[in-house]
C-alpha positions as a printed NumPy array, in Angstrom:
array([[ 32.23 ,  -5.221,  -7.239],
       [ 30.004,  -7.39 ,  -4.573],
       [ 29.425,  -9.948,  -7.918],
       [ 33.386, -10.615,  -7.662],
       [ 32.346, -13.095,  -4.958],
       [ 31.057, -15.351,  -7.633],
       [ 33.102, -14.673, -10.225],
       [ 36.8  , -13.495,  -9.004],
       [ 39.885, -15.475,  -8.798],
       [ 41.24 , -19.055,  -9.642],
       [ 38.885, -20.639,  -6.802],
       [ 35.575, -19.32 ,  -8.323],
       [ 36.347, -21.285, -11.805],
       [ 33.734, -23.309, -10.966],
       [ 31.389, -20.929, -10.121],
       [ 32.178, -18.924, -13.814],
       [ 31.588, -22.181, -15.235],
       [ 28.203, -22.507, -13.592],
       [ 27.422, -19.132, -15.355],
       [ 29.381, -20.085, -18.296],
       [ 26.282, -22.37 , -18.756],
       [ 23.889, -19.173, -18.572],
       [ 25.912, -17.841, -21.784],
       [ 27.586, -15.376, -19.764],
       [ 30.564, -14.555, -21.81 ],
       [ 34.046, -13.806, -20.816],
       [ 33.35 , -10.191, -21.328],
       [ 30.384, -10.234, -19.274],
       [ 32.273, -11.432, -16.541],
       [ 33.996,  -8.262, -15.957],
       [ 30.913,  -6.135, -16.131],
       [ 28.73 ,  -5.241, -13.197],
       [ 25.702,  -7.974, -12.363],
       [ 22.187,  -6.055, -11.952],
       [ 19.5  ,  -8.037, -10.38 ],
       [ 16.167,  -7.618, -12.462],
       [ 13.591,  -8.728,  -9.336],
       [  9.915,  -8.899, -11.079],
       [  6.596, -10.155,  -9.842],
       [  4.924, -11.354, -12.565],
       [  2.623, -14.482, -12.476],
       [ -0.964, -15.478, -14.335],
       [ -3.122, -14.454, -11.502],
       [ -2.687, -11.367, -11.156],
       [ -3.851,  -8.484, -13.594],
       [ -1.824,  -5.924, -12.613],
       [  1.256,  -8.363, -13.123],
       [  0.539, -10.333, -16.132],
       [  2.017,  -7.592, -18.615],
       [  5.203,  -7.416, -17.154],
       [  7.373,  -9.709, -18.752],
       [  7.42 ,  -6.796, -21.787],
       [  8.282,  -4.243, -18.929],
       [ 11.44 ,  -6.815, -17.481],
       [ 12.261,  -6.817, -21.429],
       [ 12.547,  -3.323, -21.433],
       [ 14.696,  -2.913, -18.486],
       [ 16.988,  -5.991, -19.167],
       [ 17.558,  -3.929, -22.33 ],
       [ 18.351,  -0.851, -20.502],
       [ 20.613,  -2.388, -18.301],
       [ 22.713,  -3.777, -21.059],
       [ 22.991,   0.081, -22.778],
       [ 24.103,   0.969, -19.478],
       [ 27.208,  -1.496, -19.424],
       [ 25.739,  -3.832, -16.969],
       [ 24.414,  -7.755, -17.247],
       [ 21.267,  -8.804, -15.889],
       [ 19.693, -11.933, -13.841],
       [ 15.805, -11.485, -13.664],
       [ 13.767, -13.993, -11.182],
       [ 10.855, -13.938,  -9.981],
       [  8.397, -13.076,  -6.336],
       [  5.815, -14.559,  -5.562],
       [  2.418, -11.805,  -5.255],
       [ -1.189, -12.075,  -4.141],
       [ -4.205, -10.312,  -6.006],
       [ -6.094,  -9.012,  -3.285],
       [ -8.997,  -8.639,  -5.09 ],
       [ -9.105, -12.237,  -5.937],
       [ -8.326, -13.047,  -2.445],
       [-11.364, -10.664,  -1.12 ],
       [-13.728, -12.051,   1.443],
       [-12.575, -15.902,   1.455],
       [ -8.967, -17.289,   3.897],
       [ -7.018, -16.23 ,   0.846],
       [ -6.984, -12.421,   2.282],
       [ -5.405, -13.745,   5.411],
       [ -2.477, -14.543,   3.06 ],
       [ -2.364, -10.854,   1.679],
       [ -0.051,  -8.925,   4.056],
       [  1.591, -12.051,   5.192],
       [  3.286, -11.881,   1.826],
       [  4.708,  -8.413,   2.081],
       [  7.511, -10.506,   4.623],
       [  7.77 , -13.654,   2.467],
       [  8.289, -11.105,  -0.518],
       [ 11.077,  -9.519,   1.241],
       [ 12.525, -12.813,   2.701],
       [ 13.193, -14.563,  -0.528],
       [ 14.572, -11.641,  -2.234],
       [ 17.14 , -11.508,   0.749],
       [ 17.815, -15.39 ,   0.474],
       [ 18.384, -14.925,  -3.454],
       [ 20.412, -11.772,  -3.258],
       [ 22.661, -13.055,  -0.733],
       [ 23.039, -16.319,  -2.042],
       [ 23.996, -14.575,  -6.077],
       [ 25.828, -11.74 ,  -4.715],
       [ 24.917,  -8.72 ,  -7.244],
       [ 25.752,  -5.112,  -8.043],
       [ 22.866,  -3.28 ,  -8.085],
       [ 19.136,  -4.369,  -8.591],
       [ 16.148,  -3.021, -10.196],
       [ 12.694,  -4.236,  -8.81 ],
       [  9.735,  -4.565, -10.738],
       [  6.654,  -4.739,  -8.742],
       [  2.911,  -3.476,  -9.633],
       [  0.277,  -4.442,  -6.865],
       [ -0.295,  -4.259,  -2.906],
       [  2.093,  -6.209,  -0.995],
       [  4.646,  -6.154,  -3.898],
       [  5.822,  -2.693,  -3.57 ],
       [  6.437,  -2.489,   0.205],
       [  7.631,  -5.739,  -0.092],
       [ 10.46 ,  -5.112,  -2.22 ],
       [ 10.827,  -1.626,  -0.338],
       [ 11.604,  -3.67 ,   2.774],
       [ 14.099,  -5.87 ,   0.977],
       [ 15.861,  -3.077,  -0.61 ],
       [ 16.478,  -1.199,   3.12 ],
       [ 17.964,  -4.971,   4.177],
       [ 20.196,  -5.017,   1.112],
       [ 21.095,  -1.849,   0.784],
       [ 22.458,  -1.958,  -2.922],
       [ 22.425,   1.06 ,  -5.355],
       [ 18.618,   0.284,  -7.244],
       [ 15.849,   1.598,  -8.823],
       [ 12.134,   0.897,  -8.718],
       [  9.785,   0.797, -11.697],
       [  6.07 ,  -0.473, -11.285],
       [  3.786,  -1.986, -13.87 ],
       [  1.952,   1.163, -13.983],
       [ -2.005,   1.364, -13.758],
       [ -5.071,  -0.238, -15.618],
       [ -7.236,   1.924, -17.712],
       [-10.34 ,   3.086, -15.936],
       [-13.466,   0.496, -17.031],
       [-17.063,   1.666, -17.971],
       [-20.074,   1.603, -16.244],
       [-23.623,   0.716, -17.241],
       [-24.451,   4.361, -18.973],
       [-20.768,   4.632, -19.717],
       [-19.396,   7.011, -17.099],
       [-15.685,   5.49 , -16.076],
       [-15.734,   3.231, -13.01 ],
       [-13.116,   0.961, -11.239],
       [-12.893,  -2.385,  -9.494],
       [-14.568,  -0.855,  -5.854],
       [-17.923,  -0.272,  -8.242],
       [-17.884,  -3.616,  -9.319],
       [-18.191,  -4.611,  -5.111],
       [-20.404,  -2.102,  -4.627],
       [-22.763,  -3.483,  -7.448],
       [-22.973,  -7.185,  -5.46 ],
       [-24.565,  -4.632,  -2.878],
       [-26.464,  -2.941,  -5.141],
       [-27.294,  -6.251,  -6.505],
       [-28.328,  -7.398,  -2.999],
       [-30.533,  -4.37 ,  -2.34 ],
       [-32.783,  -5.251,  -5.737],
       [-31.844,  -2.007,  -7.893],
       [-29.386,  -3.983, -10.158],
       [-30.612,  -6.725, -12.229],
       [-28.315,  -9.554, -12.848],
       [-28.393,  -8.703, -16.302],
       [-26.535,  -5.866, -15.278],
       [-24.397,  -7.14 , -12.676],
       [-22.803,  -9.384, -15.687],
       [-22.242,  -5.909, -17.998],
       [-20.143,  -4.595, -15.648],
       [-18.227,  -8.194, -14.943],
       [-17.527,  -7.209, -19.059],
       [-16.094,  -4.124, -18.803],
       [-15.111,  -2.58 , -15.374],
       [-11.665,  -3.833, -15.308],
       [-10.525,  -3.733, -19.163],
       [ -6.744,  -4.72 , -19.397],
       [ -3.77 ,  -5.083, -17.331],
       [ -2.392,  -3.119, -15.234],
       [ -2.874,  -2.072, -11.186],
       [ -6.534,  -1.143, -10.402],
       [ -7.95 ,   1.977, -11.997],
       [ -8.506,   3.917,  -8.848],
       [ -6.302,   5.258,  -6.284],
       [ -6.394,   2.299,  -4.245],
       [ -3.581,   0.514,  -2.409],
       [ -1.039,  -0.627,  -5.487],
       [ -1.15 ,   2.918,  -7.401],
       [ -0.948,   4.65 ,  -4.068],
       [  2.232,   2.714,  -3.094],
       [  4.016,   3.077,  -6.618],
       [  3.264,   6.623,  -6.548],
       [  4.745,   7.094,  -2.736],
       [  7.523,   4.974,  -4.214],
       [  8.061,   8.008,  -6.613],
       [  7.426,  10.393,  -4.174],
       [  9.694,   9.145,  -1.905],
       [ 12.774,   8.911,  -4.845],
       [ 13.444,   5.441,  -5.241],
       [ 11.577,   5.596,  -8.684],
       [ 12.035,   8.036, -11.741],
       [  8.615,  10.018, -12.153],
       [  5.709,   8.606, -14.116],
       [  6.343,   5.842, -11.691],
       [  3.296,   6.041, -10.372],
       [  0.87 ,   7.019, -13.121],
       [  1.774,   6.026, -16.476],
       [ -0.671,   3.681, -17.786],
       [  0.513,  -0.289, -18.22 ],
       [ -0.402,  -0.152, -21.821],
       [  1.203,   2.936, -23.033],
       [  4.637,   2.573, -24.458],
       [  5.64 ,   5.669, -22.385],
       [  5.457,   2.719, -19.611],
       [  8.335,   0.695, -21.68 ],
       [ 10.265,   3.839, -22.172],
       [ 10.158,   4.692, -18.257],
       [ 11.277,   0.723, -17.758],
       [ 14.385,   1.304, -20.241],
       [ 15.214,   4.136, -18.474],
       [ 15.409,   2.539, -14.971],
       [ 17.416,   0.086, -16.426],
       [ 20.283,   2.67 , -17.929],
       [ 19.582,   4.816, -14.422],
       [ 20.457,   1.811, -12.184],
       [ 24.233,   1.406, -14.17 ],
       [ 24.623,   5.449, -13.092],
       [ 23.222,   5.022,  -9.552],
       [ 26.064,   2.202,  -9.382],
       [ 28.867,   4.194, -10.751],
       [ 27.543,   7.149,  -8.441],
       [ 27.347,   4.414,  -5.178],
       [ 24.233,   5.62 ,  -4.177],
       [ 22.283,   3.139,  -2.17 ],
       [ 18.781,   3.138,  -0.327],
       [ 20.018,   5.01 ,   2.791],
       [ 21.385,   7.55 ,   0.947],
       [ 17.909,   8.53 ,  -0.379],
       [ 15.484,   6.962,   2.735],
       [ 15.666,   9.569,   4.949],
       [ 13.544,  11.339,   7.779],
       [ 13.301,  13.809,   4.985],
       [ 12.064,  11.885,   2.238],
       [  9.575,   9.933,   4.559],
       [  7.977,  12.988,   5.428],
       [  8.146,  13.967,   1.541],
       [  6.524,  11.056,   0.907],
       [  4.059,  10.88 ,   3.974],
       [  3.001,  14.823,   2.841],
       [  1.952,  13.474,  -1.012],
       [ -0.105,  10.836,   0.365],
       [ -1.952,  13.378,   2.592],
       [ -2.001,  15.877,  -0.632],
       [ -3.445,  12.4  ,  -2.867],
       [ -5.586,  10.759,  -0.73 ],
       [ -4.074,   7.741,  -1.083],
       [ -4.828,   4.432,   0.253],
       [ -4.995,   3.898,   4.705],
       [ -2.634,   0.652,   3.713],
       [  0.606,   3.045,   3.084],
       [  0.2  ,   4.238,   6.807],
       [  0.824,   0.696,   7.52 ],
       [  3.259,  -0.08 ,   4.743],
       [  5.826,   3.323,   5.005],
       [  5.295,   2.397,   8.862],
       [  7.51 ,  -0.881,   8.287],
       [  9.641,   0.511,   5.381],
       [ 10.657,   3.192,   8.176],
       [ 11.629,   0.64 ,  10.77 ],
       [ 13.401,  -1.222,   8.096],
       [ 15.145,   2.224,   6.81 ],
       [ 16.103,   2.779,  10.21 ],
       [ 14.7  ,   6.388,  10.568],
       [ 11.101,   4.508,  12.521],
       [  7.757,   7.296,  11.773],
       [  5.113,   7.108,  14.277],
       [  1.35 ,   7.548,  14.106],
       [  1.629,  10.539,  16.117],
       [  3.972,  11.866,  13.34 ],
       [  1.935,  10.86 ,  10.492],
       [ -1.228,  12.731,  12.318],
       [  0.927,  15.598,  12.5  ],
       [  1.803,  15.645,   9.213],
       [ -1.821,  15.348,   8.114],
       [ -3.285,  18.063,   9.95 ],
       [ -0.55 ,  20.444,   8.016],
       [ -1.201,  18.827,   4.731],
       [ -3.646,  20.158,   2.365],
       [ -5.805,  17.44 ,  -0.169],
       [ -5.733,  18.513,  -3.51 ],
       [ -6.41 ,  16.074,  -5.627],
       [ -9.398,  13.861,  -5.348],
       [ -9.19 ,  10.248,  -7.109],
       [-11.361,   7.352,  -7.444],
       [-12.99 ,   5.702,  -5.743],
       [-13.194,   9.048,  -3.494],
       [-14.244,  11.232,  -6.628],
       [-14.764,  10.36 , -10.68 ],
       [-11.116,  11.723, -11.025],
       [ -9.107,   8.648, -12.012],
       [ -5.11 ,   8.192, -12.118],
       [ -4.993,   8.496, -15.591],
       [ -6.417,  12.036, -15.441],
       [ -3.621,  12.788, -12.669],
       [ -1.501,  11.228, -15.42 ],
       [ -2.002,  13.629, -17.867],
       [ -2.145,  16.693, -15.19 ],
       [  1.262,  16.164, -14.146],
       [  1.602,  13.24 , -12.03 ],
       [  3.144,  13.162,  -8.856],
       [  5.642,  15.44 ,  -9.944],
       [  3.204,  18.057, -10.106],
       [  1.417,  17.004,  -7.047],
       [  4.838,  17.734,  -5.011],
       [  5.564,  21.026,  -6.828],
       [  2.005,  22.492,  -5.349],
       [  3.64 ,  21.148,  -2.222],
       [  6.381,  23.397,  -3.049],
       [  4.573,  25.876,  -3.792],
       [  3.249,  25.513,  -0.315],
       [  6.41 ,  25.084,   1.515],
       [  5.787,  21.799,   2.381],
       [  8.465,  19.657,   0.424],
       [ 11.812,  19.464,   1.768],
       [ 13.735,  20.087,  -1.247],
       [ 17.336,  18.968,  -0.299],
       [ 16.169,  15.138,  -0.45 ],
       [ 17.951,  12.932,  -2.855],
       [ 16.153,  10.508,  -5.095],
       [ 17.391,   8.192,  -7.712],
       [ 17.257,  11.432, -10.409],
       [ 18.362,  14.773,  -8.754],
       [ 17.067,  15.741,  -5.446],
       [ 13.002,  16.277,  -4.658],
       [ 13.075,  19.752,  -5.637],
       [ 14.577,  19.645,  -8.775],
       [ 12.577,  17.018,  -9.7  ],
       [  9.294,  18.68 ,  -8.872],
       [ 10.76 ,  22.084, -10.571],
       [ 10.667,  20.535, -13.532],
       [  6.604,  19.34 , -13.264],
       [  3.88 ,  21.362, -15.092],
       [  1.82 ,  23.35 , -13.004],
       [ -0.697,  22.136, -11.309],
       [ -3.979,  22.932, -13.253],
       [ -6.687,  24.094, -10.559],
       [ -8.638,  21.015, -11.379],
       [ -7.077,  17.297, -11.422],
       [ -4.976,  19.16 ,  -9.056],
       [ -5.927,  22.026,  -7.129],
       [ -4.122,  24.808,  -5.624],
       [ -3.213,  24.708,  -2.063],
       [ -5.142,  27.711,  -1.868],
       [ -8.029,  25.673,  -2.966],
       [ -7.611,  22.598,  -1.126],
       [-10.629,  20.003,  -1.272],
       [ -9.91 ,  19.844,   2.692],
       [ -7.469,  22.152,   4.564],
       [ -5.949,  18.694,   6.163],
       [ -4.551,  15.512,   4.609],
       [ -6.745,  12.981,   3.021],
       [ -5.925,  10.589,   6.008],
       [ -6.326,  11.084,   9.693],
       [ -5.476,   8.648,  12.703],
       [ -7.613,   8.597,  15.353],
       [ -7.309,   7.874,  19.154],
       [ -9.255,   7.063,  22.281],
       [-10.38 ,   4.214,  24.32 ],
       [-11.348,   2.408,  21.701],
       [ -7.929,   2.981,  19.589],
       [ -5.214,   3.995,  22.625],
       [ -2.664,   3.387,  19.997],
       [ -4.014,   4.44 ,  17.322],
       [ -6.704,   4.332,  14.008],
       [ -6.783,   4.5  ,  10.85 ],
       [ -9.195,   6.436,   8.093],
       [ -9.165,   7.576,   4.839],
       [-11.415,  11.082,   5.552],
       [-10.661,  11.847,   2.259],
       [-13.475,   9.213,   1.308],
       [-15.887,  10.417,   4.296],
       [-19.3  ,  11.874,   3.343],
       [-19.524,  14.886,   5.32 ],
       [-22.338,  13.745,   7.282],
       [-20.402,  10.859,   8.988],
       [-17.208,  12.928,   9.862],
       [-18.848,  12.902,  13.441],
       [-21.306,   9.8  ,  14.211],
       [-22.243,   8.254,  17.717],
       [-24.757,   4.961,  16.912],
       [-24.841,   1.749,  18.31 ],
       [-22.658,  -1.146,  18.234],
       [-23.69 ,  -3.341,  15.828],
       [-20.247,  -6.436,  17.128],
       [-19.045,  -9.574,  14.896],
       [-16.428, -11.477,  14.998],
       [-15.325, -12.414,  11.735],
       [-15.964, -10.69 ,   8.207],
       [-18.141, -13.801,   6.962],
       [-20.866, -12.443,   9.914],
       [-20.482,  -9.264,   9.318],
       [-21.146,  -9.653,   5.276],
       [-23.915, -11.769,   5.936],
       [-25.498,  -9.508,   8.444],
       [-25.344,  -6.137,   5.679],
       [-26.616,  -8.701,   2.617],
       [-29.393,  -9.918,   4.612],
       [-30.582,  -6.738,   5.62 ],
       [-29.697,  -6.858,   9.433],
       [-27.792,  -3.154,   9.178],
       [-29.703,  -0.162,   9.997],
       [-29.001,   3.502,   9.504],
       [-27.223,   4.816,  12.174],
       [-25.599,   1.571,  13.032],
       [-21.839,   1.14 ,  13.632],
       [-20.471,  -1.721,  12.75 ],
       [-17.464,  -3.372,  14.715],
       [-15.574,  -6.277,  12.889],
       [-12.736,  -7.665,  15.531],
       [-10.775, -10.831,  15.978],
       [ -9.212,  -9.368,  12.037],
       [ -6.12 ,  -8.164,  13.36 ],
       [ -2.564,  -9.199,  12.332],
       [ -2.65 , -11.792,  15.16 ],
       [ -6.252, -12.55 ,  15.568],
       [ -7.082, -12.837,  11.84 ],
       [ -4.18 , -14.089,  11.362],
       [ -3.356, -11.891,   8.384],
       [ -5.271,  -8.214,   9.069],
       [ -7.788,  -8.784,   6.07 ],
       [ -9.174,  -6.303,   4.089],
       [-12.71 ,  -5.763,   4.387],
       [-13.473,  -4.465,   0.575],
       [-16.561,  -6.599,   0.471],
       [-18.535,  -4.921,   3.679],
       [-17.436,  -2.073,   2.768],
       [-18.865,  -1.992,  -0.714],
       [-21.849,  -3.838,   0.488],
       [-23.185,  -1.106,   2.823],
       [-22.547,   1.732,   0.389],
       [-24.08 ,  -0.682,  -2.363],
       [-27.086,  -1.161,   0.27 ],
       [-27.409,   2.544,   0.211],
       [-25.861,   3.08 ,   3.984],
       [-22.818,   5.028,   3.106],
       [-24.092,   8.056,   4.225],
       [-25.39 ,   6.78 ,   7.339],
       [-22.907,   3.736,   8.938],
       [-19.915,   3.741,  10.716],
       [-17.428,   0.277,  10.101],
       [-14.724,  -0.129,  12.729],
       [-12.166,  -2.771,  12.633],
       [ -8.591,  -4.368,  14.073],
       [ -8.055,  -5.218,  10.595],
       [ -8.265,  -2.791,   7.729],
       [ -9.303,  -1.707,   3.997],
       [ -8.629,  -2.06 ,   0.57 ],
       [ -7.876,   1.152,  -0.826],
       [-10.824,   1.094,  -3.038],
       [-12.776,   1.198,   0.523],
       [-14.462,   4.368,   0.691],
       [-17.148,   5.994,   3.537],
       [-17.043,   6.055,   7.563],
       [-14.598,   3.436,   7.45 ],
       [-11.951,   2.906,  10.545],
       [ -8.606,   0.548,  10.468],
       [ -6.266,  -0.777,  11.957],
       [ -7.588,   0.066,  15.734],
       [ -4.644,  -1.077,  17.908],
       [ -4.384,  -2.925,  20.212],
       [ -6.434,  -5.524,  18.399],
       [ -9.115,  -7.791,  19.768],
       [ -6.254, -10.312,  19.901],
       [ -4.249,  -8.953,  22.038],
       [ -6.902,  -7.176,  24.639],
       [ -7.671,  -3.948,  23.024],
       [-10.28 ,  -2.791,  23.99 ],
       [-12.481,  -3.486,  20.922],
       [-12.42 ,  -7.338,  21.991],
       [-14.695,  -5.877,  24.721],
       [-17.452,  -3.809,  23.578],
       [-21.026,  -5.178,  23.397],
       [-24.198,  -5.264,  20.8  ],
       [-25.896,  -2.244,  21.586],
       [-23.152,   0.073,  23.492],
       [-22.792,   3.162,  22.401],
       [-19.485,   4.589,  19.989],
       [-18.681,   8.094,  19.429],
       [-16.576,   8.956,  15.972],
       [-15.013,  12.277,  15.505],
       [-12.892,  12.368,  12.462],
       [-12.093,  16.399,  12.913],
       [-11.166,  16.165,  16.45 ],
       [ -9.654,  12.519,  15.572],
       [-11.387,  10.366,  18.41 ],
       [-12.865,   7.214,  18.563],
       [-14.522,   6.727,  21.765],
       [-16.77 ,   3.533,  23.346],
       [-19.23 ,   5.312,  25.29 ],
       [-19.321,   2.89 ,  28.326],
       [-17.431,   3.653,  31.769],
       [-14.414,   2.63 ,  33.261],
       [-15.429,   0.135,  35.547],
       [-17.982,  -1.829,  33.302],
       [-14.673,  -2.319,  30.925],
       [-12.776,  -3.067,  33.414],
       [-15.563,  -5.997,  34.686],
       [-15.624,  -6.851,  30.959],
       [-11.551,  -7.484,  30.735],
       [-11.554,  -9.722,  33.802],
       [-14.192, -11.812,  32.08 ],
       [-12.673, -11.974,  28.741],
       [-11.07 , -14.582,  27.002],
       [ -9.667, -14.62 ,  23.394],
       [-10.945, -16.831,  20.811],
       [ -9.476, -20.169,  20.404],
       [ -7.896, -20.672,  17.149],
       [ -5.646, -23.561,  15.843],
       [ -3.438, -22.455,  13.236],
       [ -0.487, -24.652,  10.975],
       [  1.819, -23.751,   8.514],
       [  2.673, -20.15 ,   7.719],
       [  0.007, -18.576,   9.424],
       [  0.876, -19.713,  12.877],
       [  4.568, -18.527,  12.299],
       [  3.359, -15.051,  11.054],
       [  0.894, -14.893,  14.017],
       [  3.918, -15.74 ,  16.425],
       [  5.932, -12.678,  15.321],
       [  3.607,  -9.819,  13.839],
       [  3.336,  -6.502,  15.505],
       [  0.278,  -4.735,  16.05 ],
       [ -1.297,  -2.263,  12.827],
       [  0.147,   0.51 ,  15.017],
       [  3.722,  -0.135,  14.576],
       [  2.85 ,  -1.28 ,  10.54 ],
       [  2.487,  -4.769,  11.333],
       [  6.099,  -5.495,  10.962],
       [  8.004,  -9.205,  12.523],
       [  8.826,  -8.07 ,  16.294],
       [ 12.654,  -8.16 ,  15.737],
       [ 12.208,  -5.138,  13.35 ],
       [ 10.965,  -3.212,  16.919],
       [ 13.337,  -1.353,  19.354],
       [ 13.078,  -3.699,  22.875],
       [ 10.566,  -0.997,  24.294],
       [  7.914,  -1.127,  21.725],
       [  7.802,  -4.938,  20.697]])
């Protein structure tokens, strides 16, 4: 056992008696040492209920013969961290998260580990410090809020609450109203209600077999969610006993198994960037040209919030993921041999209800023949774009307007609240990228703003950095290469002239070759002095293209 390096022979007496003063007993020495790795702290909703859930697999653990050492991550509530510096710290964390699991891991050699993560940066966090590790584990989530209720009590989730400081803006919500929904749109803990970033990634963490299913949907507050928990916790001892560890199960198969449900979802443009840098770290690297691919031949059929009044818990009770990836099945699109932490993909899926026609729709019935995400190229985006089409209103799936250029969030917020946006209008946010920002914000609040100023239906919002995945309308990512770095974005103009095609999945600026090129010679990045963390993350980050990973994840030819 790798814990016999702390706890083996005459010269680790001291060590035993280090643990000795834990309460480890003699007869816990010679059992296996499971890792419990959680993520909960006060700030964070999603998180704050998960000392019950680390209960519940400690307990687990110990049916299963084995002993276990929780600690702690650090995690960032993006929505907390919206539209202020804080959101510059959001991504940055998915490599600290992964960092000081290594350093603790290595340093208190264990068996196996179970992690216990619930919102954005978490999961693929601990997903990239499981592929470094590579120890036999298991993956359960804190599962997802309850939806809240709106004003005339239809269910809403945290993106309506944005939208409503739009709406707010715009004069048809009264602050009276405004302070309702403060009341009741997010009601308890768990991850956001909609299909945003953190329920995407837990249910792609499902999908993809390193979790048991109802992962992904399970409400936080149901005690199905402590009964999932206790099972990880017995599942991890087997997966130990059985020696099968992260690459066993993160393949090229079960990427594309898991890249295939998030087209057939929806889910959130972040998990292009995050199963990006979990497949570098697997060793098995996707590409955006693959993911495209994958899209085109991936049917949507199921249609969450904030895309739809669907809501996880009604995918919950349909099924879950399970289900989802049976239709898939059904389809010929899952590749069945792929092993997961409980059987292989298709046995798992075999065993899902059916999917019902409505929560989850028949392939033959698709909301849209393609995946609920498309990447886009062009001048603008030569390596690449991001957008969930999914979320598009039909009417902006091809848009050419006017360059509407700022170079920060803050100006671009200000501009839509004070009424300087105009239908038609695209707005370009640059100088957000992983090395301009630093940190590749999300841009929740402009988002919701123009949709709460009534211009979803009409504006276009491109940007180096990206989206939270409660973002919905004409809404483009993670263009690469960013402003930073001389894409071309860093060199288009107020007024000029941008062409958006989702279907034929271009993003074109409508101004020649040689007026760019006069443009580039003249161009000079932003000057920006930077300290502490930020400057170190800004010295090693990748581009969104290649999922914003630290360069030394890269093969030499792509860093």
């Amino acid at each position: 056992m790798r814990s016999d390096l702390m706890k083996k022979g005459v010269s680790r007496a001291p060590h035993r008696s280090l643990l000795k003063a834990l309460g480890v007993t003699d007869r816990e020495m010679e059992r296996p040492f499971v890792a419990v790795v959680g993520s909960q702290n006060d700030f964070i909703p999603g998180h704050a209920h998960l000392g019950t859930v680390i209960e519940a697999v400690e307990a687990g653990i110990r049916a299963g013969g084995g002993v276990p050492f929780t600690f702690q991550t650090i995690g960032v509530c993006d929505g907390l961290a919206m539209n202020h510096t804080g959101m510059k710290y959001s991504l940055c964390s998915r490599e600290l998260i992964a960092d000081s699991i290594e350093v603790m891991l290595t340093a208190h050699p264990v068996d196996a580990v179970v992690f216990i993560p619930n919102c954005d940066k978490i999961v693929p966090g601990m997903l990239l410090a499981a592929c470094r590790m590579d120890l036999p584990c298991i993956f359960v989530s804190g599962g997802p809020m309850l939806p809240g209720r709106g004003l005339h009590g239809a269910r809403i989730g945290l993106n309506e609450m944005f939208e409503a400081v739009g709406q707010s803006a715009a004069g048809t919500l009264t602050p009276q109203q405004l302070a309702r929904l403060e009341d009741t749109a997010c009601p308890g803990c768990g991850s956001c209600a909609g299909m945003y970033t953190a329920n995407s990634m837990n249910c792609l963490t499902e999908a993809i077999g390193l979790a048991l299913p109802g992962n992904g949907t399970v409400p936080a507050v149901y005690a199905a969610r402590i009964r999932l928990a206790k099972e990880a916790g017995e599942r991890v001892m087997e997966l130990l006993r059985a020696d099968v560890r992260p690459h066993d199960i993160l393949t090229p198969a079960a990427f594309r198994n898991a890249m295939r449900a998030d087209m057939a979802i929806g889910g959130s443009s972040n998990t292009v960037l995050h199963l990006l840098a979990v497949s570098y770290a697997a060793g098995c690297p996707m590409t955006l040209e693959q993911i495209d691919e994958i899209g085109r031949a991936t049917p949507q059929i199921c249609k969450l919030n904030p895309a739809g009044q669907i809501f996880i818990t009604d995918l919950d009770e349909a099924g879950g993921i399970q289900s989802i990836l049976k239709e898939l099945d059904r389809a010929g699109l899952l590749e069945r041999d792929a092993l997961t932490v409980s059987g292989t993909a298709g046995e798992r899926a075999a065993a899902a209800p059916d999917a019902d026609g409505k929560v989850i729709r028949r392939w033959e019935d698709p909301y849209r023949k393609d995946g609920g995400l498309a990447v886009l190229f062009g001048n603008l985006a030569a390596q690449g774009a991001v957008v969930k089409q999914g979320a598009v209103a039909p009417e902006m799936m091809v848009h050419t307007g006017p360059a509407r250029v700022f170079d920060s969030e803050e100006e671009a917020t200000a501009a839509i609240l004070g009424g300087a946006i105009r239908p038609g209008d695209v707005v370009v946010i640059r100088y957000e990228g992983p090395k301009g920002g630093p940190g590749m914000r999300e841009m929740l609040t402009p988002t919701a703003n123009i949709v709460g100023m009534g211009l979803g239906g009409s504006v276009a919002l491109i940007t180096d950095g990206r989206f939270s995945g409660a973002t919905r309308g004409a809404c483009i990512g993670h263009v690469s290469p960013e402003a930073a770095a001389g894409g071309v974005i860093a060199l288009v103009q107020e007024g000029d002239r941008i062409a958006v095609d989702i279907p034929q999945r271009r993003l074109t600026l409508l101004v020649d070759e040689q007026t760019l090129a006069a443009r580039r010679a003249a161009w000079q990045p932003p000057v920006r002095v930077l300290s502490g963390y930020a400057a170190r993350y800004a010295q090693h980050v990748t581009d969104g293209a290649t999922g914003a990973v630290f360069d030394d994840l890269l093969p030499e030819g792509r860093r």
